[in-house]
């Protein structure tokens, strides 16, 4: 097991280890170097058939080398997130990748995660005496999660502007009554809250000076995916205002970063209740399908399993 370091639950990790499983440290670096990645897989599963369960496209950079050089057999990958889906989608895949990121069974989770993102952002702002109501907000990314966030902000009396690189999604946002920005950088000037929900790079280093003074910036994934922060340290002084709010300040300009740029909703549990079992069941169905060895290299879904999963879930949780 390779728990994501920025969202790990230490109590859960200790329980997993107590049950006899190995928990290793996960990083992008581990799977950016082919030799290290192959050595790792050999150390853990030499000669065995393996399904890689991914949450963010961590195996994507070295997947071809793993398939070619591993002494066992990589049966395929199951990817859970939109971020990871995009990483695999951009590759010429050497094995099947089953994605559950865009499954309709994930819609309840996305809605509830959207609620928790808005809740956590508002809680942090309120800790400094600021409120959401009456503010302008920019939501970057209008996929399932971004659209959920935009609608929830609107319900709270926030004036929401949306930007997405996909013109189809921009038309969807416009049809739902949102202001749609023509480009991202010019849209950064007015909002007091910027929420990044693209699953890939949303704000580059040169974008941050466009933020209005005192703006709050939050993401729904992780800083390494959504924000280009590395170069800012040469220009901006960073000051922790609270444990979860950092002020970036330079001459004549400042903004606030929530949860160090990592998923803001993890600060308050980000629980989605039993709806998570819908997605987990589809992940298990994807593992079963890969174990049958009858999928060609490329992106796949297990759509035929969804009605059975939903019916079983309803039978148990909606008695």
mmCIF file of C-alpha atoms in Angstrom, residues 10 35 52 56 63 70 77 80 100 104 160 162-163 167 171 182 188 190 197 208 243-244 258 271 280 303 309 313 318:
data_model
loop_
_atom_site.group_PDB
_atom_site.id
_atom_site.type_symbol
_atom_site.label_atom_id
_atom_site.label_comp_id
_atom_site.label_asym_id
_atom_site.label_seq_id
_atom_site.Cartn_x
_atom_site.Cartn_y
_atom_site.Cartn_z
ATOM 1 C CA UNK A 10 -2.251 7.860 10.534
ATOM 2 C CA UNK A 35 14.719 2.077 -12.631
ATOM 3 C CA UNK A 52 -2.130 -1.265 -9.963
ATOM 4 C CA UNK A 56 -3.890 10.408 -9.348
ATOM 5 C CA UNK A 63 3.902 2.420 -16.973
ATOM 6 C CA UNK A 70 8.771 -6.310 -14.536
ATOM 7 C CA UNK A 77 -4.377 -0.121 -13.898
ATOM 8 C CA UNK A 80 -9.983 6.641 -9.491
ATOM 9 C CA UNK A 100 -13.888 5.036 -12.709
ATOM 10 C CA UNK A 104 -22.111 8.158 -12.880
ATOM 11 C CA UNK A 160 -19.726 32.898 -9.442
ATOM 12 C CA UNK A 162 -16.486 29.945 -14.270
ATOM 13 C CA UNK A 163 -13.549 29.191 -16.531
ATOM 14 C CA UNK A 167 -15.495 25.298 -24.772
ATOM 15 C CA UNK A 171 -21.338 26.621 -22.859
ATOM 16 C CA UNK A 182 -13.131 34.244 -21.884
ATOM 17 C CA UNK A 188 -8.445 36.469 -11.669
ATOM 18 C CA UNK A 190 -11.956 40.524 -9.323
ATOM 19 C CA UNK A 197 -10.908 22.092 -9.721
ATOM 20 C CA UNK A 208 -0.671 34.833 -9.122
ATOM 21 C CA UNK A 243 -2.098 26.450 10.706
ATOM 22 C CA UNK A 244 -4.147 26.278 7.507
ATOM 23 C CA UNK A 258 -5.604 27.633 2.033
ATOM 24 C CA UNK A 271 -16.485 12.317 4.472
ATOM 25 C CA UNK A 280 -15.202 1.207 -4.344
ATOM 26 C CA UNK A 303 -20.273 0.373 -17.381
ATOM 27 C CA UNK A 309 -23.755 -2.221 -8.126
ATOM 28 C CA UNK A 313 -26.228 -0.567 -2.795
ATOM 29 C CA UNK A 318 -32.200 2.362 1.239
#
